[in-house]
PDB file of C-alpha atoms in Angstrom:
ATOM      1  CA  MET A1359      70.504  22.889  98.005  1.00  0.00           C
ATOM      2  CA  SER A1360      70.024  22.539  94.273  1.00  0.00           C
ATOM      3  CA  THR A1361      72.348  24.381  91.933  1.00  0.00           C
ATOM      4  CA  GLY A1362      69.989  23.959  89.005  1.00  0.00           C
ATOM      5  CA  PRO A1363      69.840  21.453  86.216  1.00  0.00           C
ATOM      6  CA  GLY A1364      73.194  20.531  84.738  1.00  0.00           C
ATOM      7  CA  ARG A1365      75.257  22.866  86.943  1.00  0.00           C
ATOM      8  CA  SER A1366      78.085  21.451  88.978  1.00  0.00           C
ATOM      9  CA  ARG A1367      78.470  22.364  92.655  1.00  0.00           C
ATOM     10  CA  ARG A1368      82.159  22.992  91.943  1.00  0.00           C
ATOM     11  CA  VAL A1369      81.419  25.946  89.681  1.00  0.00           C
ATOM     12  CA  ARG A1370      79.840  28.052  92.419  1.00  0.00           C
ATOM     13  CA  PRO A1371      83.016  28.627  94.529  1.00  0.00           C
ATOM     14  CA  ALA A1372      84.921  29.645  91.404  1.00  0.00           C
ATOM     15  CA  VAL A1373      82.235  32.161  90.461  1.00  0.00           C
ATOM     16  CA  VAL A1374      82.081  33.535  94.003  1.00  0.00           C
ATOM     17  CA  GLY A1375      85.889  33.813  94.073  1.00  0.00           C
ATOM     18  CA  THR A1376      85.945  35.635  90.744  1.00  0.00           C
ATOM     19  CA  VAL A1377      83.268  38.087  91.883  1.00  0.00           C
ATOM     20  CA  ALA A1378      85.162  38.714  95.146  1.00  0.00           C
ATOM     21  CA  ALA A1379      88.405  39.344  93.230  1.00  0.00           C
ATOM     22  CA  LEU A1380      86.664  41.806  90.903  1.00  0.00           C
ATOM     23  CA  ALA A1381      85.102  43.577  93.865  1.00  0.00           C
ATOM     24  CA  LEU A1382      88.474  43.868  95.659  1.00  0.00           C
ATOM     25  CA  ALA A1383      90.409  45.130  92.618  1.00  0.00           C
ATOM     26  CA  PRO A1384      89.348  48.794  93.076  1.00  0.00           C
ATOM     27  CA  ALA A1385      90.516  48.757  96.700  1.00  0.00           C
ATOM     28  CA  TYR A1386      93.961  47.546  95.640  1.00  0.00           C
ATOM     29  CA  ALA A1387      94.037  49.996  92.712  1.00  0.00           C
ATOM     30  CA  VAL A1388      93.396  52.942  95.043  1.00  0.00           C
ATOM     31  CA  PHE A1389      95.192  52.100  98.279  1.00  0.00           C
ATOM     32  CA  LEU A1390      98.404  50.471  97.007  1.00  0.00           C
ATOM     33  CA  PRO A1391      99.525  53.479  94.899  1.00  0.00           C
ATOM     34  CA  ALA A1392      98.706  55.828  97.792  1.00  0.00           C
ATOM     35  CA  ALA A1393     100.819  53.724 100.162  1.00  0.00           C
ATOM     36  CA  TRP A1394     103.640  53.432  97.612  1.00  0.00           C
ATOM     37  CA  LEU A1395     103.769  57.226  97.130  1.00  0.00           C
ATOM     38  CA  ARG A1396     104.127  57.746 100.870  1.00  0.00           C
ATOM     39  CA  THR A1397     107.054  55.337 101.089  1.00  0.00           C
ATOM     40  CA  GLU A1398     108.614  56.848  97.971  1.00  0.00           C
ATOM     41  CA  VAL A1399     108.656  60.406  99.361  1.00  0.00           C
ATOM     42  CA  ARG A1400     109.619  59.446 102.921  1.00  0.00           C
ATOM     43  CA  GLY A1401     113.260  60.525 102.518  1.00  0.00           C
ATOM     44  CA  ALA A1402     112.556  63.791 100.645  1.00  0.00           C
ATOM     45  CA  GLU A1403     113.137  67.167 102.263  1.00  0.00           C
ATOM     46  CA  PRO A1404     109.935  68.754 103.687  1.00  0.00           C
ATOM     47  CA  THR A1405     108.827  71.930 101.915  1.00  0.00           C
ATOM     48  CA  ALA A1406     106.352  74.555 103.123  1.00  0.00           C
ATOM     49  CA  ALA A1407     103.164  74.619 101.036  1.00  0.00           C
ATOM     50  CA  THR A1408      99.789  76.368 101.019  1.00  0.00           C
ATOM     51  CA  PHE A1409      96.865  74.030 101.675  1.00  0.00           C
ATOM     52  CA  HIS A1410      93.719  74.160  99.515  1.00  0.00           C
ATOM     53  CA  ALA A1411      90.658  72.524 101.075  1.00  0.00           C
ATOM     54  CA  GLY A1412      88.729  69.634  99.598  1.00  0.00           C
ATOM     55  CA  THR A1413      87.763  66.077 100.445  1.00  0.00           C
ATOM     56  CA  CYS A1414      91.209  64.884 101.466  1.00  0.00           C
ATOM     57  CA  LEU A1415      90.314  61.291 102.332  1.00  0.00           C
ATOM     58  CA  LEU A1416      89.151  60.856  98.731  1.00  0.00           C
ATOM     59  CA  GLY A1417      92.166  62.640  97.241  1.00  0.00           C
ATOM     60  CA  GLY A1418      90.398  65.912  96.485  1.00  0.00           C
ATOM     61  CA  CYS A1419      92.578  68.470  98.257  1.00  0.00           C
ATOM     62  CA  THR A1420      95.624  70.202  96.812  1.00  0.00           C
ATOM     63  CA  VAL A1421      98.668  72.180  97.886  1.00  0.00           C
ATOM     64  CA  THR A1422     100.717  74.886  96.172  1.00  0.00           C
ATOM     65  CA  TYR A1423     104.426  75.160  96.858  1.00  0.00           C
ATOM     66  CA  PRO A1424     107.559  76.634  95.251  1.00  0.00           C
ATOM     67  CA  HIS A1425     109.756  74.247  93.273  1.00  0.00           C
ATOM     68  CA  ALA A1426     112.688  75.311  91.083  1.00  0.00           C
ATOM     69  CA  GLY A1427     111.490  78.923  90.991  1.00  0.00           C
ATOM     70  CA  GLU A1428     107.910  78.039  89.952  1.00  0.00           C
ATOM     71  CA  GLN A1429     104.685  77.557  91.880  1.00  0.00           C
ATOM     72  CA  VAL A1430     103.522  73.940  91.618  1.00  0.00           C
ATOM     73  CA  THR A1431      99.961  72.901  92.448  1.00  0.00           C
ATOM     74  CA  ALA A1432      99.740  69.231  93.321  1.00  0.00           C
ATOM     75  CA  GLY A1433      96.960  66.961  94.511  1.00  0.00           C
ATOM     76  CA  LEU A1434      97.365  65.076  97.760  1.00  0.00           C
ATOM     77  CA  PRO A1435      96.866  61.294  97.587  1.00  0.00           C
ATOM     78  CA  VAL A1436      93.856  59.302  98.735  1.00  0.00           C
ATOM     79  CA  GLY A1437      93.733  58.796 102.487  1.00  0.00           C
ATOM     80  CA  THR A1438      95.409  62.066 103.400  1.00  0.00           C
ATOM     81  CA  ARG A1439      94.724  62.971 107.022  1.00  0.00           C
ATOM     82  CA  ALA A1440      94.325  66.720 106.861  1.00  0.00           C
ATOM     83  CA  GLY A1441      91.997  67.233 109.804  1.00  0.00           C
ATOM     84  CA  GLY A1442      92.276  70.691 111.271  1.00  0.00           C
ATOM     85  CA  HIS A1443      93.763  72.297 108.156  1.00  0.00           C
ATOM     86  CA  ALA A1444      91.776  75.069 106.508  1.00  0.00           C
ATOM     87  CA  GLU A1445      92.073  76.846 103.176  1.00  0.00           C
ATOM     88  CA  GLY A1446      95.317  78.838 103.101  1.00  0.00           C
ATOM     89  CA  ASP A1447      97.066  77.093 106.003  1.00  0.00           C
ATOM     90  CA  THR A1448     100.781  76.393 105.719  1.00  0.00           C
ATOM     91  CA  VAL A1449     101.585  72.671 105.716  1.00  0.00           C
ATOM     92  CA  TYR A1450     104.748  70.733 105.002  1.00  0.00           C
ATOM     93  CA  VAL A1451     104.885  68.325 102.061  1.00  0.00           C
ATOM     94  CA  ARG A1452     107.420  65.929 100.619  1.00  0.00           C
ATOM     95  CA  ALA A1453     107.703  65.572  96.833  1.00  0.00           C
ATOM     96  CA  ALA A1454     108.731  62.514  94.850  1.00  0.00           C
ATOM     97  CA  PRO A1455     112.235  62.896  93.343  1.00  0.00           C
ATOM     98  CA  GLY A1456     111.956  64.422  89.875  1.00  0.00           C
ATOM     99  CA  GLU A1457     108.145  64.615  90.035  1.00  0.00           C
ATOM    100  CA  PRO A1458     107.047  67.773  91.856  1.00  0.00           C
ATOM    101  CA  GLU A1459     103.346  67.074  91.213  1.00  0.00           C
ATOM    102  CA  ARG A1460     103.469  63.862  93.300  1.00  0.00           C
ATOM    103  CA  VAL A1461     103.418  64.975  96.935  1.00  0.00           C
ATOM    104  CA  ALA A1462     102.243  63.811 100.336  1.00  0.00           C
ATOM    105  CA  LEU A1463     101.942  65.649 103.618  1.00  0.00           C
ATOM    106  CA  ALA A1464     105.185  65.286 105.559  1.00  0.00           C
ATOM    107  CA  ALA A1465     103.241  64.125 108.613  1.00  0.00           C
ATOM    108  CA  ASP A1466     101.518  61.430 106.508  1.00  0.00           C
ATOM    109  CA  THR A1467     104.648  59.558 105.411  1.00  0.00           C
ATOM    110  CA  GLY A1468     105.169  57.498 108.534  1.00  0.00           C
ATOM    111  CA  ARG A1469     105.007  53.721 108.704  1.00  0.00           C
ATOM    112  CA  GLY A1470     101.712  53.801 110.604  1.00  0.00           C
ATOM    113  CA  THR A1471      99.936  55.620 107.788  1.00  0.00           C
ATOM    114  CA  VAL A1472     101.305  53.215 105.184  1.00  0.00           C
ATOM    115  CA  ALA A1473     100.267  50.246 107.319  1.00  0.00           C
ATOM    116  CA  ALA A1474      96.752  51.666 107.706  1.00  0.00           C
ATOM    117  CA  LEU A1475      96.448  52.142 103.936  1.00  0.00           C
ATOM    118  CA  LEU A1476      97.573  48.564 103.320  1.00  0.00           C
ATOM    119  CA  ALA A1477      95.255  47.227 106.031  1.00  0.00           C
ATOM    120  CA  VAL A1478      92.133  48.296 104.132  1.00  0.00           C
ATOM    121  CA  PRO A1479      92.500  46.035 101.068  1.00  0.00           C
ATOM    122  CA  GLY A1480      94.164  43.342 103.192  1.00  0.00           C
ATOM    123  CA  GLY A1481      91.258  43.326 105.635  1.00  0.00           C
ATOM    124  CA  LEU A1482      88.731  43.237 102.810  1.00  0.00           C
ATOM    125  CA  THR A1483      90.553  40.276 101.285  1.00  0.00           C
ATOM    126  CA  LEU A1484      90.545  38.370 104.571  1.00  0.00           C
ATOM    127  CA  LEU A1485      86.854  39.133 105.023  1.00  0.00           C
ATOM    128  CA  ALA A1486      86.061  37.858 101.514  1.00  0.00           C
ATOM    129  CA  LEU A1487      88.111  34.700 102.097  1.00  0.00           C
ATOM    130  CA  ALA A1488      86.384  34.039 105.417  1.00  0.00           C
ATOM    131  CA  ALA A1489      82.935  34.551 103.876  1.00  0.00           C
ATOM    132  CA  GLY A1490      83.842  32.192 101.039  1.00  0.00           C
ATOM    133  CA  ALA A1491      85.130  29.558 103.444  1.00  0.00           C
ATOM    134  CA  VAL A1492      81.966  29.753 105.536  1.00  0.00           C
ATOM    135  CA  ARG A1493      79.849  29.411 102.405  1.00  0.00           C
ATOM    136  CA  VAL A1494      81.802  26.409 101.126  1.00  0.00           C
ATOM    137  CA  LEU A1495      81.707  24.689 104.528  1.00  0.00           C
ATOM    138  CA  ARG A1496      78.013  25.372 104.924  1.00  0.00           C
ATOM    139  CA  ASP A1497      77.181  23.962 101.485  1.00  0.00           C
ATOM    140  CA  ARG A1498      79.316  20.862 101.961  1.00  0.00           C
ATOM    141  CA  ARG A1499      77.326  17.647 101.795  1.00  0.00           C
ATOM    142  CA  PRO A1500      77.652  15.303 104.750  1.00  0.00           C
ATOM    143  CA  GLU A1501      80.121  12.552 104.080  1.00  0.00           C
ATOM    144  CA  GLY A1502      79.279   8.975 104.839  1.00  0.00           C
ATOM    145  CA  PRO A1503      77.465   6.043 103.357  1.00  0.00           C
ATOM    146  CA  ALA A1504      74.270   6.770 101.541  1.00  0.00           C
ATOM    147  CA  GLN A1505      71.191   5.496 103.280  1.00  0.00           C
ATOM    148  CA  THR A1506      69.041   3.100 101.347  1.00  0.00           C
ATOM    149  CA  LEU A1507      65.339   3.043 101.921  1.00  0.00           C
TER     150      LEU A1507
END
């Protein structure tokens, strides 16, 4: 396979690796903060809240709950599993200490949920590494003495 005039075969894996890293960055930017929030609020006291519908897996649903004598409306993080909840349902949330607008559903703070959130970017990274390894191995020239004609 020709890489074109004047282009080294060693440049291609670096370019592919850079493109893969740039493609994976959004997954890490979305899923790591969502997982961190769930571990951060794990020890907080559950509070009853009113659920407001939206696209919860994409972070579009909210809850309203009382905090320090005021009603706080807070968005739920990406990956929230709110199946079966409808507008106006009572759910239990846990708030980050000192930040009442950072909440997660109390049922969503377990280790399994955090592991699932971390598995998405981790799995994508492993898939990208495997695809890169296959590509590099496939493009490798056979080693051995050159045949003279």
